[in-house]
Every structure is written in C-alpha cells, then in structure tokens.
C-alpha cells in the first residue's frame, strides 16, 4: 500500500469496558494499574488580525498546542500510565491555511521518545495564515486533536478575530451625445465621422481602485480613430468617485444598414493583494448604408499605327491614355488602374503597370497615360491594348483600343564560339592546367538592320564545369559590326575522362534566337565521388495514436548515409537538411550536420536528424526529405530523396477521470469526469463507456469494491443536458451512459477561472465492511482498451477522437478517514488579466510528468510551456504573450492522473 495521512478510530479494549474513538475513557472505582489520559489547550501568538495597507497584519501567526497527561498513576505506577506515540494535528479549516505539515509527533526532550508521563506537559507549534480576504469581520475557529497509541484522544479549541478586507467595484456606463449617423453622398462619407462614445466609470466599492484604465475591445465594421488611443488611463478612483473618457470611432462603408455594438472594458486594481477588478459596457449604434459611386472608362491611343523608318519605329515610345469618369452619386476612393499589354509591346522603363487615384467626386474625371514601346516584328501585327479600373468599393470597368505595328528590315547574325579542346591534368599539384579558363562567343551582324538588346547565355550539360560569370549583354549591334561575349569557367575533378558540350545562345529583340556549340575533353583525375542513400524511422508513414490524439511515434528520425565511390579521400563534408512543410527540427537539433573530417575511398558514413511532425488537418501530406551536400573536394549535390506520408489528425477532445476521489465504506462516492476546453468544437452528444472493479492490469477483481449508481450532471458542464441512457452491466464491472445537449446548445466552459467537471459518476462503496474496516484499497476506473476506444467512447457520434486518462478512487474501511483533503494543483496565472507577460503557477505533490500548454478560445494551441518530468513543490513558468492578440486564453496542466484548466485574459 502507498502511505496516506489518516485519522484512525482507535479501539482500545479494557478489562472493564471498551473506549471508542471520540469518547473519554471510563475510570474504574479502583484503578490499580493506572491509565494515561490526555488534555490539551491552545494558545495563539495574537488574538486578532487587522487589515492594513492591502494585506493582513500579521501575515501569519503561531498556534501553540499544549498536551498534558492527567491520568492517575495508582499506588504502584506501571508503564501503562505513560501515554505513548503521541501525534498532535491541527484540524484543517477553509478559513485559514497551514504553513508546513498539519500533523507533528510530540517528542519528550528528557527521553527522546514520543511519550508523556503522568503530570507532564509538552507543546508543539504550527504556523498559519488567513486563506484569503474576508467580506465580514468575525472570529475564525482553531481546533487541534492529540492522539496517543494507548490513551483516548483530546480535542481543544480557540478563536482568532479577523478584520474584513474592503475592495473596489467598478461600474462602467456607455453613452453617446449625437442623434444618429447619416451617409453624406456629396462628401462620400458618414457624419459624424469619427463619432464619439463616452464611458463613465464609477467606483461603487469601499476601497480605492488604482491604475484604472478603460480600453476599446474592438467591433467589426468599426475602427478606432487613427489619432485616438485604444487604452485610456483614469488613475485612482476613490469609493463613490466617477470619471469619464471619450473614444472616437470610424464607421466603415456598408451596403446594408445595421446595428454595431462597440464594447469597452474597465480595469483597476485594489483590495487584498491589489487584485484586478474588471467590468464591461456596450452600446448599440445604427450605421446606415453608403451610396456607391459608378465608374466609366475610355481608352485612347496616340496613333492608330506605327511607321518603321531608318531602322526604328515612329513614334517610339507612343502614348496610351485612359480617362476615368465617376458617373455615380457618391465619391469614389482608392482608385487603381492597370494596363494590360500583349506580348509584342512593353512599358517604357520607369513606368508602372498600375496607377492610383485617391478619389473622384461625382461627375469628376481624370486621365492617366502610359508610354509603350514595340518589339521588332518581321510581319505586320495588330495589337489590342486594354486597361482595367477598380476602386475600394468593388466597382470595376475595362476598355480596349488597337494599334498596327509594321514589319522591320531584318538583321542577319553569324556566330562563332571558341573553347579549348582539352583540359590537361597537372600531375604535380593534382589540378587542371589553366583552370579557371575562358570561352568566347563572337557575334557578327551581316544584315541590313541593327540588332538590339543582345543577350548571350551559356548552357553546360554537366556538373563538371561551372560558370564564374553571368550572362553577357550588348545594347545594339549595327550592320557590319561585331562583338565578343566572354565567360570564365571552372572545372571539377572527374575520375573518368569526359567530353562536355557547351551551347552558346544569342537572343535579341529583332531576330530569332541563334546558337553555337563546342566541346571540351576533361582528362580523368583521381578524386572523391559521392553516392547517398536515406531512410526514415518510421518508414513509409506516421500513425495516429488514439490515446493521445497525436502522431506515433512523436518524432521522426531521418538518416542520411554517404559513400565515397571515388579514388581520393573526401574532406570536410557537410549536409544541410531541406525541411519540407509540416516537419520541424526537434529542439536542440541543427539543420547543418558535419560528417567525419575525412571519408576514405569506398567508406560509408552516416548522420541523423530528429524531426517533429506538426499537427496536420484536412488532407495528408507527402513530405520529401533531402539534404544539400557540400565539400571543397566535390561539386555541390543533393542527397537522395526520401518520402514520408504524414496523415491528417482528426479533431480531438481530452477526457480525464479524477485520480483524487476518496470514498468510505457504505457511502456514495462521486468521481468527477473532466473534459478539455470544448470551444469551437460544437460538442452536443457524448457516448461514454468505463470499466471498474478491475486492477491496473485490467484483471477482474475477485470481490467487488464499487457498485455503479448513476450519472449526475448537477453543478457540471452538462447541467441541463438530457441523459438518454445510463446503466451498469450485470457483472458490475462496466458502465455506459449517453448525454445529449438541449436543442440549439453546445458544450462550453463557464466564465471565471473555476472549471466544473463534465459529469459526476456516482458509485456505492462496497469495500470496507468487516473484516476490512481498518483497511484501505484503490480502485482504478478505466477507459476501454485502445482497440475499442473509438467505438466505445464517441463524441458527436465519432466526429472527434477521444484522448482518455484513467482514474483512481481510494476506498477506506469504517474506521478510516482522511485527515486532509486530496492534493490540489492550484493552477493559476498571476497577474491575470496580464499584458504582456504573466507567471503560470502550480503545485505538484510528487514527482510526475507534466505538460503545460496554452490554447485560444477556439482550442488552438498557441504556446507550449513545459513537457517534462518535474519534482514535487511549487513551480512557476514565465509566459510572454508576444504578438498574440488580446482576448481569452486557457492554460492547461496535464498529468497522467488529471487535466487542470485555468482561464486567462490578455489585455492590449
């Protein structure tokens, strides 16, 4: 059994009677042997606690419990007159909090043992503090119990007076001072614009509100005036004091009138521990429809056709104009016009395809123009030029015009290319002679017209040669002239002699593309060569884990192996991983990895990356994995490609049965069943199956310890839901129930930081009757096996994949009761609300694996704070909101035994 802190009903059999737990011992008229008897009293370091400067004074106080043995020793005292194994406990109360252990052993300093002789008195001390602010001044009760192994227990009580803690209360009121918002068609805008909203804040509490602020929350179709501020400081508000601020808002044009509801939030601090006080007010404002403008466009060309004279077109460039007229009844804003050109025309350098106009009043017009140039053509062409116009309200018009472009007198280009026949090896230093080297392309115009905008491009169909210079250009080549284009190339070693063909391409505006070819033989040179292969673990595809709702396994290993198939060592090889979408490097991994400094010929070396798949919804994805290999002794290359299929993850919902439920023999036991944040999931039906009266290995218990009674929704998230069915099987080891939401409602978290359970499972405790009244046991409450989990636990008839955590109940006999409550994780954020950062605080009772993460109001994960095993104690995690938008977020703490959720508010 695991250790537990229990208050045990001690049964002591005495010759003349039985002393039951909670009753004083009965003395016989002739007490020959003598019996110990305990008395106790309580003294406190203070008799009252006052509230000063937003805190209690003193913050904590000391309780001293004195225990005396007042039993009679008889004419010849025996050892039975000594009270032994004495433990003093402070009885827990919600009005105060015990600092340290609530129970302590009483040790006699003269003997060093836990014993108290007749007439002796010893004491122990406890430190306590008020558990929170009090709304009324009153006394809190303090109780202690002293228990001995061979004497009746003793209970003593005392009181301490605690003063009430005042607190502020903020009440905002929103109002306007204008009659209505109207649309002014002549101005093309609303009046008034911006329009004012006045927020009056009154402190109706009995304490000062410090750092009081009013902030605009945000409303669709309404924006904050650009010169106004979204947050306004009021400062301190005394009780009964009021202050007002005014916000200026702009309505956005709309085609249909409607009501918008701007909302404003007021926030202050005060009272015990300077806690935040928050409230909100909203106001309805009607915004009428906006009268829209209408656009008409006219396209016009400077000339209908071009003339080719003296080797050029006239006019060149020529002008294309666009006239835009607002024929509507309202102003047109944010107008943009774009010209659409056919392949034979292009814009004069410096021109932009799209032009913009700020606005046009009704009946107002404007003219835009572009300078265009033709591409030389060997035949007569007619080109159609169009322009499109659109404004900020969605109006769009288009017009076109045509121009004739005559043919040009052609140029005639002759090419000749020069490159070395052979690259010879320099045996003394293991390089090629004259490497890098130059190749040239000679261009001669033998035609009757000039060639314009010449561009030379070199194509190499081998990785053994790499160009060190870019494409070559010449603006113009007149008839009879020639020019030379030059490229510098670098050769890479090859173990087999190869011939590489070079292709020189020449492009120019008024002629067809031409090419010239030459070949270079590259002598063989002993050199390293690369061959690569790769694999993934797992191979082929990832699987979906129905217990966690994630991928299995949670990480992917990508292994890349390289073999040196050349005749020389491979030096300083590195591999840089090319990450596909939906996979990221596991924390601590680097995209670039280095192989051993030297890889001998015919040797193979490998490197590995650990990758984490990202959550994928919708369609699956085939991830292509490869790396770029770099070494000073070989040309850059891509590694072999490996594919891994990442299937889409279904939507999930986490269900958790409490592991902290404690029940007693013959009583009913309520076991909470919780669910993670259901926001955005529209959950409206639950079919649940659970197993009980099994051990942790799912073996059926010989004797039943629990009996299923029913499912309770009172005070739960499903309060008001319909229970369509609930029953346990005849074998008393399986329960099933179905819940359905009322029409038109779905499962949601309530406001506030406290999240109630989904339902309460009620069992009747069978364990603990004779002969187990002084014993205790644990009873697992288990979800179905993974193979049948999806069919036995259905959310919205299978729409969501369940992720389930088993529960555990602790059952005690008739004479066993827990001394203190089960452990609380006390998950909370401080401060809350926050901007821009807060601390996430929680308490662990024992060493366990913890995952803490944040989701938005739609259940999407926005931050992972920790996913690791942690020691027992209080832990604090710092969270920085960064660029997250203002709003409600949820902090989730998940262990093997529970899911805890706390609500957070980010203000900006």
mmCIF file of N, CA and C in Angstrom, residues 27 29 93 147 169 217 292 311 323 401 421 425 446 562 573 576 585 607 640 664 716 719 757 796 884:
data_model
loop_
_atom_site.group_PDB
_atom_site.id
_atom_site.type_symbol
_atom_site.label_atom_id
_atom_site.label_comp_id
_atom_site.label_asym_id
_atom_site.label_seq_id
_atom_site.Cartn_x
_atom_site.Cartn_y
_atom_site.Cartn_z
ATOM 1 N N UNK A 27 -13.146 5.558 34.004
ATOM 2 C CA UNK A 27 -12.276 5.129 35.101
ATOM 3 C C UNK A 27 -13.028 4.156 36.008
ATOM 4 N N UNK A 29 -13.598 2.354 39.710
ATOM 5 C CA UNK A 29 -13.501 2.894 41.076
ATOM 6 C C UNK A 29 -12.170 2.547 41.694
ATOM 7 N N UNK A 93 -9.171 23.881 8.194
ATOM 8 C CA UNK A 93 -10.374 24.675 8.042
ATOM 9 C C UNK A 93 -10.185 25.588 6.838
ATOM 10 N N UNK A 147 -3.593 12.570 19.702
ATOM 11 C CA UNK A 147 -3.938 11.156 19.692
ATOM 12 C C UNK A 147 -2.743 10.349 20.184
ATOM 13 N N UNK A 169 -15.107 48.303 -6.568
ATOM 14 C CA UNK A 169 -16.028 47.725 -7.541
ATOM 15 C C UNK A 169 -16.287 48.774 -8.614
ATOM 16 N N UNK A 217 -12.480 47.389 -26.882
ATOM 17 C CA UNK A 217 -12.280 45.966 -27.138
ATOM 18 C C UNK A 217 -12.212 45.681 -28.640
ATOM 19 N N UNK A 292 -23.132 54.237 -53.320
ATOM 20 C CA UNK A 292 -21.911 53.849 -54.008
ATOM 21 C C UNK A 292 -21.688 54.660 -55.277
ATOM 22 N N UNK A 311 15.541 52.277 -89.499
ATOM 23 C CA UNK A 311 15.896 51.249 -88.518
ATOM 24 C C UNK A 311 15.182 51.365 -87.180
ATOM 25 N N UNK A 323 -9.155 57.515 -69.658
ATOM 26 C CA UNK A 323 -9.965 58.526 -68.964
ATOM 27 C C UNK A 323 -10.989 57.825 -68.092
ATOM 28 N N UNK A 401 -8.241 49.339 -76.907
ATOM 29 C CA UNK A 401 -8.003 50.012 -78.177
ATOM 30 C C UNK A 401 -6.906 49.233 -78.910
ATOM 31 N N UNK A 421 40.253 22.596 -76.612
ATOM 32 C CA UNK A 421 39.887 21.215 -76.965
ATOM 33 C C UNK A 421 39.938 20.292 -75.756
ATOM 34 N N UNK A 425 45.630 17.508 -67.016
ATOM 35 C CA UNK A 425 45.876 17.383 -65.580
ATOM 36 C C UNK A 425 47.311 17.782 -65.275
ATOM 37 N N UNK A 446 25.601 40.653 -90.258
ATOM 38 C CA UNK A 446 25.773 40.771 -91.710
ATOM 39 C C UNK A 446 24.495 41.240 -92.388
ATOM 40 N N UNK A 562 26.350 8.467 -46.735
ATOM 41 C CA UNK A 562 27.126 8.882 -47.907
ATOM 42 C C UNK A 562 28.272 7.893 -48.101
ATOM 43 N N UNK A 573 33.011 17.182 -45.391
ATOM 44 C CA UNK A 573 31.678 17.107 -45.988
ATOM 45 C C UNK A 573 30.632 17.544 -44.968
ATOM 46 N N UNK A 576 23.220 19.939 -45.284
ATOM 47 C CA UNK A 576 22.220 20.892 -44.797
ATOM 48 C C UNK A 576 20.843 20.382 -45.179
ATOM 49 N N UNK A 585 12.626 20.805 -37.032
ATOM 50 C CA UNK A 585 13.702 20.189 -36.270
ATOM 51 C C UNK A 585 13.309 20.097 -34.803
ATOM 52 N N UNK A 607 24.767 10.386 -40.909
ATOM 53 C CA UNK A 607 24.317 11.372 -39.924
ATOM 54 C C UNK A 607 22.803 11.231 -39.792
ATOM 55 N N UNK A 640 20.086 11.795 -51.800
ATOM 56 C CA UNK A 640 18.930 11.000 -52.200
ATOM 57 C C UNK A 640 17.689 11.507 -51.476
ATOM 58 N N UNK A 664 -15.743 6.083 1.353
ATOM 59 C CA UNK A 664 -15.776 5.361 2.632
ATOM 60 C C UNK A 664 -16.817 4.241 2.585
ATOM 61 N N UNK A 716 -22.421 20.632 -13.055
ATOM 62 C CA UNK A 716 -21.398 20.227 -14.012
ATOM 63 C C UNK A 716 -21.573 21.005 -15.318
ATOM 64 N N UNK A 719 -24.906 20.407 -17.031
ATOM 65 C CA UNK A 719 -26.143 20.692 -16.309
ATOM 66 C C UNK A 719 -27.239 21.077 -17.308
ATOM 67 N N UNK A 757 -16.475 19.907 -13.500
ATOM 68 C CA UNK A 757 -16.288 18.693 -14.303
ATOM 69 C C UNK A 757 -17.373 18.542 -15.350
ATOM 70 N N UNK A 796 -19.957 13.400 -30.373
ATOM 71 C CA UNK A 796 -20.705 13.816 -31.572
ATOM 72 C C UNK A 796 -20.756 12.673 -32.577
ATOM 73 N N UNK A 884 0.586 37.886 -29.742
ATOM 74 C CA UNK A 884 -0.753 37.298 -29.640
ATOM 75 C C UNK A 884 -1.799 38.412 -29.483
#
